[in-house]
Short mmCIF file of C-alpha atoms in Angstrom, two decimals:
data_model
loop_
_atom_site.label_atom_id
_atom_site.label_comp_id
_atom_site.label_asym_id
_atom_site.label_seq_id
_atom_site.Cartn_x
_atom_site.Cartn_y
_atom_site.Cartn_z
CA MET Y 236 2.44 -24.56 -12.30
CA LEU Y 237 1.35 -24.87 -8.62
CA LEU Y 238 3.24 -21.67 -7.74
CA ALA Y 239 0.72 -19.46 -9.54
CA PRO Y 240 -2.33 -20.43 -7.62
CA LYS Y 241 -0.23 -20.40 -4.37
CA ALA Y 242 1.15 -16.88 -5.15
CA PHE Y 243 -2.47 -15.78 -5.98
CA LEU Y 244 -3.79 -17.12 -2.59
CA VAL Y 245 -0.86 -15.45 -0.77
CA GLY Y 246 -1.72 -12.21 -2.56
CA VAL Y 247 -5.37 -12.44 -1.51
CA TRP Y 248 -4.29 -12.97 2.20
CA ARG Y 249 -1.78 -10.08 2.06
CA ALA Y 250 -4.39 -7.86 0.55
CA ILE Y 251 -6.84 -8.74 3.41
CA THR Y 252 -4.36 -8.54 6.22
CA GLY Y 253 -2.60 -5.51 4.71
CA VAL Y 254 -5.67 -3.37 4.77
CA LYS Y 255 -3.58 -0.40 5.89
CA SER Y 256 -1.77 -0.24 2.73
CA VAL Y 257 -5.11 -0.38 0.76
CA VAL Y 258 -6.51 2.52 3.04
CA LEU Y 259 -3.41 4.61 2.39
CA LEU Y 260 -3.63 3.97 -1.35
CA TYR Y 261 -7.27 4.95 -1.28
CA VAL Y 262 -6.67 8.18 0.57
CA ALA Y 263 -3.77 9.11 -1.82
CA ASN Y 264 -5.81 8.35 -4.90
CA LEU Y 265 -8.75 10.40 -3.51
CA LEU Y 266 -6.45 13.36 -3.06
CA PHE Y 267 -4.97 12.97 -6.56
CA ALA Y 268 -8.50 12.57 -8.06
CA ALA Y 269 -9.63 15.77 -6.36
CA ILE Y 270 -6.76 17.56 -8.03
CA VAL Y 271 -7.00 16.09 -11.48
CA ALA Y 272 -10.40 14.51 -12.11
CA VAL Y 273 -12.57 17.30 -10.74
CA PRO Y 274 -11.72 19.80 -13.51
CA VAL Y 275 -12.31 17.16 -16.24
CA TYR Y 276 -15.62 16.12 -14.70
CA HIS Y 277 -16.65 19.78 -14.48
CA LEU Y 278 -15.85 20.39 -18.18
CA ALA Y 279 -17.71 17.18 -19.18
CA GLY Y 280 -20.78 18.31 -17.15
CA GLU Y 281 -20.67 21.71 -18.91
CA VAL Y 282 -20.72 19.89 -22.20
CA LEU Y 283 -23.37 17.36 -21.51
CA ALA Y 284 -25.71 19.37 -19.34
CA PRO Y 285 -27.24 21.47 -22.01
CA SER Y 286 -27.58 18.63 -24.52
CA THR Y 287 -31.04 17.35 -24.73
CA GLY Y 288 -29.94 14.07 -26.47
CA THR Y 289 -27.57 12.93 -23.79
CA ARG Y 290 -29.84 10.25 -22.27
CA PRO Y 291 -30.79 8.64 -25.66
CA PHE Y 292 -27.06 8.63 -26.33
CA LEU Y 293 -26.34 6.82 -23.18
CA ALA Y 294 -28.99 4.26 -23.95
CA ALA Y 295 -28.00 3.65 -27.49
CA PHE Y 296 -24.94 4.81 -29.27
CA ASP Y 297 -25.62 7.71 -31.88
CA ALA Y 298 -22.73 8.61 -34.11
CA ALA Y 299 -24.53 11.80 -35.23
CA PHE Y 300 -24.99 13.00 -31.82
CA VAL Y 301 -21.30 12.48 -31.06
CA ALA Y 302 -20.35 14.33 -34.28
CA ASP Y 303 -22.61 17.29 -33.40
CA LEU Y 304 -21.33 17.31 -29.83
CA PHE Y 305 -17.71 17.56 -30.83
CA ARG Y 306 -18.44 20.16 -33.42
CA ASN Y 307 -20.48 22.44 -31.25
CA HIS Y 308 -18.26 22.15 -28.21
CA ALA Y 309 -14.77 21.94 -29.85
CA GLU Y 310 -13.01 24.44 -27.58
CA THR Y 311 -14.43 22.71 -24.42
CA PHE Y 312 -13.41 19.30 -25.62
CA ASP Y 313 -9.96 20.72 -26.44
CA ALA Y 314 -9.66 21.85 -22.84
CA ALA Y 315 -10.95 18.67 -21.64
CA GLY Y 316 -8.54 16.69 -23.69
CA LYS Y 317 -5.50 18.65 -22.42
CA ALA Y 318 -6.76 18.19 -18.84
CA ALA Y 319 -7.22 14.44 -19.52
CA LEU Y 320 -3.63 14.25 -20.85
CA VAL Y 321 -2.26 16.01 -17.78
CA GLY Y 322 -4.33 13.66 -15.72
CA ALA Y 323 -3.02 10.58 -17.40
CA ILE Y 324 0.60 11.64 -16.86
CA PHE Y 325 -0.23 12.45 -13.32
CA THR Y 326 -1.88 9.19 -12.70
CA VAL Y 327 1.23 7.38 -14.07
CA LEU Y 328 3.45 9.29 -11.71
CA ALA Y 329 1.10 8.77 -8.83
CA THR Y 330 1.02 4.93 -9.50
CA VAL Y 331 4.85 4.85 -9.73
CA PHE Y 332 5.16 6.85 -6.51
CA LEU Y 333 2.84 4.79 -4.48
CA SER Y 334 4.22 1.46 -5.70
CA GLY Y 335 7.36 2.06 -3.48
CA GLY Y 336 5.20 2.19 -0.40
CA VAL Y 337 3.27 -0.94 -1.35
CA LEU Y 338 6.39 -2.96 -2.17
CA ALA Y 339 8.19 -1.82 0.99
CA SER Y 340 5.28 -2.93 3.18
CA LEU Y 341 5.07 -6.22 1.40
CA ALA Y 342 8.73 -7.05 1.32
CA ASP Y 343 9.04 -6.98 5.12
CA PRO Y 344 5.87 -7.99 7.03
CA ARG Y 345 7.59 -6.86 10.28
CA ARG Y 346 7.79 -3.36 9.02
CA PRO Y 347 5.14 -1.12 10.61
CA VAL Y 348 2.81 0.39 8.05
CA ASN Y 349 1.75 3.93 8.90
CA PHE Y 350 1.66 7.25 7.17
CA MET Y 351 5.40 8.04 7.78
CA THR Y 352 6.81 4.72 6.75
CA PHE Y 353 4.62 4.29 3.73
CA PHE Y 354 5.35 7.71 2.14
CA SER Y 355 8.98 7.67 3.15
CA ALA Y 356 9.34 4.46 1.17
CA CYS Y 357 7.46 6.02 -1.72
CA GLY Y 358 9.81 8.99 -1.94
CA ARG Y 359 12.96 6.82 -1.58
CA HIS Y 360 12.10 4.59 -4.54
CA VAL Y 361 10.33 6.91 -6.81
CA PHE Y 362 13.37 7.97 -8.99
CA PRO Y 363 14.53 4.34 -9.49
CA PHE Y 364 10.99 3.23 -10.40
CA LEU Y 365 10.93 5.98 -12.95
CA ARG Y 366 14.25 5.21 -14.55
CA VAL Y 367 13.10 1.56 -15.28
CA LEU Y 368 10.33 2.89 -17.56
CA VAL Y 369 13.01 3.95 -20.09
CA PRO Y 370 14.18 0.53 -21.17
CA ALA Y 371 10.59 -0.70 -20.89
CA ALA Y 372 9.49 1.92 -23.37
CA VAL Y 373 12.21 0.93 -25.82
CA VAL Y 374 11.19 -2.73 -25.65
CA LEU Y 375 7.52 -1.76 -25.98
CA ALA Y 376 8.32 0.28 -29.18
CA ILE Y 377 10.05 -2.73 -30.60
CA LEU Y 378 7.08 -4.92 -29.87
CA VAL Y 379 4.68 -2.45 -31.44
CA TRP Y 380 6.85 -2.39 -34.62
CA LEU Y 381 7.03 -6.33 -34.71
CA ASN Y 382 3.25 -6.44 -34.21
CA GLY Y 383 2.85 -4.13 -37.20
CA LEU Y 384 5.08 -6.33 -39.28
CA ALA Y 385 3.17 -9.42 -38.23
CA SER Y 386 -0.20 -7.83 -39.11
CA SER Y 387 1.23 -6.80 -42.49
CA GLY Y 388 2.57 -10.29 -43.10
CA LEU Y 389 -0.71 -11.90 -42.29
CA THR Y 390 -2.66 -9.50 -44.47
CA ALA Y 391 -0.37 -10.14 -47.38
CA LEU Y 392 -0.81 -13.96 -46.65
CA PHE Y 393 -4.59 -13.94 -46.69
CA VAL Y 394 -5.05 -11.42 -49.43
CA ASP Y 395 -2.23 -12.05 -51.95
CA THR Y 396 -1.05 -15.58 -51.32
CA LEU Y 397 -4.22 -17.26 -50.42
CA GLU Y 398 -6.26 -14.88 -52.61
CA ARG Y 399 -9.00 -14.48 -50.04
CA SER Y 400 -9.72 -18.13 -50.08
CA ALA Y 401 -9.33 -18.73 -46.37
CA SER Y 402 -12.46 -19.02 -44.32
CA ALA Y 403 -13.61 -16.49 -41.87
CA ALA Y 404 -12.95 -18.86 -38.87
CA THR Y 405 -9.35 -19.34 -40.07
CA LEU Y 406 -8.73 -15.68 -40.20
CA PHE Y 407 -10.34 -15.02 -36.91
CA TRP Y 408 -8.29 -17.70 -35.06
CA THR Y 409 -4.99 -16.68 -36.78
CA LEU Y 410 -5.48 -13.04 -35.76
CA THR Y 411 -6.54 -14.14 -32.21
CA ALA Y 412 -3.51 -16.21 -31.93
CA LYS Y 413 -1.22 -13.42 -33.19
CA THR Y 414 -2.87 -11.00 -30.60
CA ALA Y 415 -2.43 -13.31 -27.67
CA PHE Y 416 1.11 -14.09 -28.65
CA PHE Y 417 2.12 -10.53 -28.62
CA LEU Y 418 0.05 -9.77 -25.54
CA ALA Y 419 2.07 -12.57 -23.86
CA LEU Y 420 5.25 -11.00 -24.97
CA PHE Y 421 4.16 -7.70 -23.71
CA VAL Y 422 3.43 -9.12 -20.29
CA LEU Y 423 6.77 -11.13 -20.16
CA LEU Y 424 8.99 -8.56 -21.72
CA VAL Y 425 7.52 -5.19 -20.48
CA VAL Y 426 5.12 -5.44 -17.57
CA LEU Y 427 6.75 -8.17 -15.44
CA PRO Y 428 10.40 -7.15 -15.90
CA VAL Y 429 9.38 -3.58 -14.69
CA TRP Y 430 7.87 -5.06 -11.51
CA PHE Y 431 10.70 -7.49 -10.97
CA ALA Y 432 13.30 -4.66 -11.36
CA ARG Y 433 11.33 -2.71 -8.77
CA ILE Y 434 11.09 -5.82 -6.46
CA ARG Y 435 14.89 -6.20 -6.63
CA CYS Y 436 15.33 -2.62 -5.82
CA VAL Y 437 13.23 -2.80 -2.69
CA VAL Y 438 14.01 -6.37 -1.46
CA ASP Y 439 17.80 -6.63 -2.51
CA ASP Y 440 18.55 -2.98 -2.54
CA GLU Y 441 19.84 -3.10 -6.18
CA ARG Y 442 19.17 0.27 -7.60
CA GLY Y 443 20.76 -0.35 -11.04
CA MET Y 444 17.46 -0.30 -12.97
CA LEU Y 445 18.79 -1.20 -16.45
CA ALA Y 446 20.55 -4.43 -15.08
CA GLY Y 447 17.40 -5.16 -12.96
CA TYR Y 448 15.18 -4.74 -16.00
CA LEU Y 449 17.35 -7.15 -18.06
CA ARG Y 450 17.53 -9.64 -15.22
CA GLY Y 451 13.67 -9.37 -14.89
CA ILE Y 452 13.38 -10.28 -18.54
CA ALA Y 453 15.68 -13.34 -18.01
CA PHE Y 454 13.55 -14.18 -14.86
CA SER Y 455 10.29 -13.93 -16.90
CA LEU Y 456 11.61 -16.11 -19.73
CA ARG Y 457 12.78 -18.77 -17.27
CA ASN Y 458 9.31 -19.02 -15.61
CA PRO Y 459 6.79 -18.05 -18.34
CA ILE Y 460 3.94 -20.53 -17.62
CA SER Y 461 3.79 -19.67 -13.90
CA LEU Y 462 3.95 -15.93 -14.46
CA LEU Y 463 1.33 -15.91 -17.23
CA VAL Y 464 -1.11 -18.08 -15.22
CA PHE Y 465 -0.65 -15.93 -12.14
CA PHE Y 466 -1.04 -12.65 -14.32
CA ALA Y 467 -4.23 -14.10 -15.72
CA LEU Y 468 -5.66 -14.92 -12.27
CA ALA Y 469 -4.69 -11.49 -10.86
CA SER Y 470 -6.10 -9.59 -13.94
CA ALA Y 471 -9.38 -11.64 -13.59
CA VAL Y 472 -9.96 -9.98 -10.18
CA PRO Y 473 -10.44 -6.32 -11.38
CA ILE Y 474 -12.34 -7.65 -14.42
CA VAL Y 475 -14.88 -9.36 -12.08
CA LEU Y 476 -15.04 -6.31 -9.84
CA LEU Y 477 -15.72 -4.04 -12.80
CA GLY Y 478 -18.42 -6.44 -13.99
CA VAL Y 479 -20.22 -6.59 -10.69
CA SER Y 480 -19.96 -2.81 -10.28
CA ASP Y 481 -21.53 -2.39 -13.69
CA PHE Y 482 -24.30 -4.85 -12.96
CA LEU Y 483 -25.20 -2.97 -9.76
CA LEU Y 484 -25.00 0.45 -11.42
CA ARG Y 485 -27.52 -0.72 -14.04
CA ARG Y 486 -29.88 -1.72 -11.29
CA ILE Y 487 -30.02 1.80 -9.66
CA ASP Y 488 -32.87 3.91 -11.09
CA PRO Y 489 -31.68 7.55 -11.43
CA GLY Y 490 -35.15 8.86 -10.81
CA ALA Y 491 -36.23 6.80 -7.91
CA PRO Y 492 -34.82 6.55 -4.36
CA LEU Y 493 -33.17 3.19 -3.46
CA HIS Y 494 -34.57 1.05 -0.69
CA PRO Y 495 -31.98 -1.78 -0.03
CA LEU Y 496 -33.99 -3.16 2.98
CA ALA Y 497 -37.33 -3.58 1.22
CA SER Y 498 -36.88 -7.16 0.51
CA PHE Y 499 -36.53 -8.00 4.15
CA GLY Y 500 -39.92 -6.71 5.17
CA TRP Y 501 -38.66 -4.61 8.02
CA ASP Y 502 -40.23 -1.53 9.44
CA PHE Y 503 -36.94 0.26 9.16
CA ASP Y 504 -36.52 0.90 5.43
CA PRO Y 505 -34.50 4.05 4.76
CA ALA Y 506 -34.47 5.58 1.37
CA ILE Y 507 -31.02 6.38 -0.31
CA ASP Y 508 -30.74 8.99 -2.89
CA PRO Y 509 -29.61 7.38 -6.13
CA ASP Y 510 -26.62 9.89 -6.67
CA VAL Y 511 -25.37 8.88 -3.12
CA ALA Y 512 -25.75 5.15 -3.94
CA VAL Y 513 -23.77 5.63 -7.23
CA LEU Y 514 -21.05 7.52 -5.38
CA VAL Y 515 -20.79 4.85 -2.65
CA LEU Y 516 -20.66 2.04 -5.17
CA GLN Y 517 -17.99 3.72 -7.26
CA GLN Y 518 -15.84 4.49 -4.30
CA ALA Y 519 -16.27 0.88 -3.00
CA THR Y 520 -15.13 -0.37 -6.43
CA ILE Y 521 -12.08 1.86 -6.43
CA PHE Y 522 -11.27 0.57 -2.96
CA PHE Y 523 -11.38 -3.11 -3.99
CA LEU Y 524 -9.49 -2.27 -7.18
CA LEU Y 525 -6.71 -1.06 -4.97
CA GLY Y 526 -6.96 -4.14 -3.02
CA ALA Y 527 -6.49 -6.03 -6.28
CA PHE Y 528 -3.36 -3.96 -6.92
CA VAL Y 529 -1.90 -5.06 -3.57
CA LEU Y 530 -2.86 -8.66 -4.41
CA ARG Y 531 -0.91 -8.62 -7.59
CA THR Y 532 2.09 -7.01 -5.97
CA ALA Y 533 2.13 -9.48 -3.14
CA GLY Y 534 1.90 -12.45 -5.59
CA LEU Y 535 4.79 -11.25 -7.60
CA VAL Y 536 6.95 -10.75 -4.55
CA THR Y 537 6.11 -14.38 -3.52
CA ILE Y 538 7.06 -15.78 -7.01
CA TYR Y 539 10.27 -13.75 -7.03
CA ARG Y 540 11.35 -14.96 -3.69
CA ALA Y 541 10.41 -18.60 -4.46
CA ARG Y 542 12.10 -18.79 -7.82
CA ALA Y 543 15.03 -16.55 -7.16
CA ASP Y 544 16.24 -18.45 -4.23
CA ALA Y 545 15.54 -21.78 -5.92
CA GLY Y 546 17.49 -20.71 -9.02
CA ARG Y 547 20.72 -20.20 -6.94
CA GLU Y 548 22.41 -23.60 -7.19
CA PRO Y 549 24.80 -24.32 -4.24
CA ASP Y 550 28.49 -25.11 -4.88
CA PRO Y 551 28.78 -28.86 -5.36
CA GLU Y 552 31.97 -29.03 -3.44
CA LEU Y 553 30.20 -27.60 -0.37
CA VAL Y 554 27.02 -29.66 -0.54
CA TYR Y 555 28.59 -32.98 0.69
CA ALA Y 556 31.29 -31.32 2.64
CA ASP Y 557 31.40 -31.92 6.48
CA PRO Y 558 30.19 -28.92 8.35
CA ALA Y 559 33.01 -27.04 10.02
CA PRO Y 560 33.23 -27.52 13.66
CA VAL Y 561 31.95 -24.60 15.72
CA VAL Y 562 34.96 -23.24 17.69
CA ASP Y 563 33.89 -21.36 20.82
CA ALA Y 564 35.46 -18.01 21.08
CA PRO Y 565 38.26 -17.86 23.80
CA LYS Y 566 37.05 -16.22 26.99
CA PRO Y 567 38.61 -12.97 27.77
CA ARG Y 568 41.43 -13.12 30.35
CA ARG Y 569 40.90 -11.52 33.61
CA GLY Y 570 42.96 -8.42 34.30
CA PRO Y 571 42.95 -4.63 33.77
CA PRO Y 572 42.06 -3.30 30.42
CA PRO Y 573 44.81 -2.94 27.76
CA SER Y 574 45.60 0.71 28.53
CA THR Y 575 46.19 0.11 32.24
CA ARG Y 576 48.21 -3.02 31.48
CA GLY Y 577 50.52 -1.01 29.27
CA ALA Y 578 50.96 1.76 31.84
CA ALA Y 579 51.83 -0.92 34.39
CA LEU Y 580 54.47 -2.46 32.08
CA LEU Y 581 56.09 0.86 31.54
CA LEU Y 582 56.38 1.42 35.30
CA LEU Y 583 57.82 -2.01 35.78
CA VAL Y 584 60.51 -1.37 33.04
CA ALA Y 585 61.43 2.08 34.68
CA ALA Y 586 61.78 0.41 38.22
CA LEU Y 587 64.10 -2.28 36.84
CA ALA Y 588 66.26 0.38 35.01
CA LEU Y 589 66.60 2.39 38.16
CA ALA Y 590 67.56 -0.68 40.13
CA ALA Y 591 70.25 -1.63 37.59
CA ALA Y 592 71.61 2.04 37.64
CA ARG Y 593 71.97 1.86 41.40
CA ALA Y 594 73.66 -1.49 41.34
CA GLU Y 595 76.62 -0.18 39.17
CA GLU Y 596 77.45 2.44 41.89
CA PRO Y 597 80.49 1.58 44.35
CA LEU Y 598 79.26 0.42 47.77
CA PRO Y 599 80.26 2.58 50.71
CA VAL Y 600 82.27 0.71 53.49
CA ALA Y 601 83.58 1.80 56.92
CA PRO Y 602 85.86 0.17 59.54
CA THR Y 603 84.05 -1.04 62.65
CA GLY Y 604 86.45 -3.20 64.59
CA PRO Y 605 89.85 -2.93 66.27
CA PHE Y 606 91.48 -4.66 63.46
CA ALA Y 607 92.44 -2.71 60.36
CA ASN Y 608 91.53 -5.47 57.94
CA GLU Y 609 88.08 -6.05 59.28
CA TYR Y 610 85.29 -4.27 57.27
CA VAL Y 611 81.54 -4.26 57.44
CA ILE Y 612 79.53 -3.26 54.52
CA ASP Y 613 77.18 -0.43 55.14
CA VAL Y 614 73.93 -1.16 53.32
CA ARG Y 615 72.05 1.86 54.54
#
């Protein structure tokens, strides 16, 4: 249980110290948004600009206004829907692509984080990261099917068996428990195994994503409490950020300039255009949300390293064994290198063979004295 808050604090620290990764993520998302979101925003502006009831609709929901809007601008909404679908696919691909750079920078703190190293890691891991989505989609389809069966079973229980005699509170808490149970299964069997397979790919260089996904499921089921607590803590951060952003957006009056320093009573009191204030606040929210993404990723890496190493039990025969003595490597002998030594040996053998051949020849002799039987060996 203590591992979850520890991993959360480690994630917060890595998100703060790893601001380079957050900046690179923000720049990449800004480029992707310029490519995808601008056309959708332009189409939405064309639809809402001529509508006189737009502001009442934003203040209070009006179903009739929505029906008239879709009926009068069906072609524009159809184009916007297609652009939004392309944007959603593009967003998923961009997220998968950028995850490789984030994981690579978090897996090795000594790794330099710059434009080249970040995006090279993105490109190296993008295809394995995409492959792991295939088994995750299969498991997600099974969970959706089981959730439908559970909903049908509960409906039959409360309508047919209990004959609508259960209280509204019982019905509410039963459906809430069912939803929470399947949400926990979704996190443990789909979301976290995908991330752990990606972490194994980056940290341990295991690129078999089906095996990594199955091992991720086993890892999640071995540590469900810690992982669910950490996921709840990490998910609370973007929820709080969006809540604060919504609160500040509601305090900005679209028709009046913003004076942020008015409460201090200073002479220097610049006026900020409300559109500029909204844009800055939105971009700041996106930047901090990307920091929350780095926080969650760093926390999962921390949990994986802590529990994966702890789960590997040592060999009991080696735990109590005496450590092997360290034997110093023999010092190299002094002398010529092996190639020179071999040539010298060949020369020595040749010299000995030549000497033996000369020793077998008869030795020349010559008389030197007055006596015939007196010889002196000539050794010249």
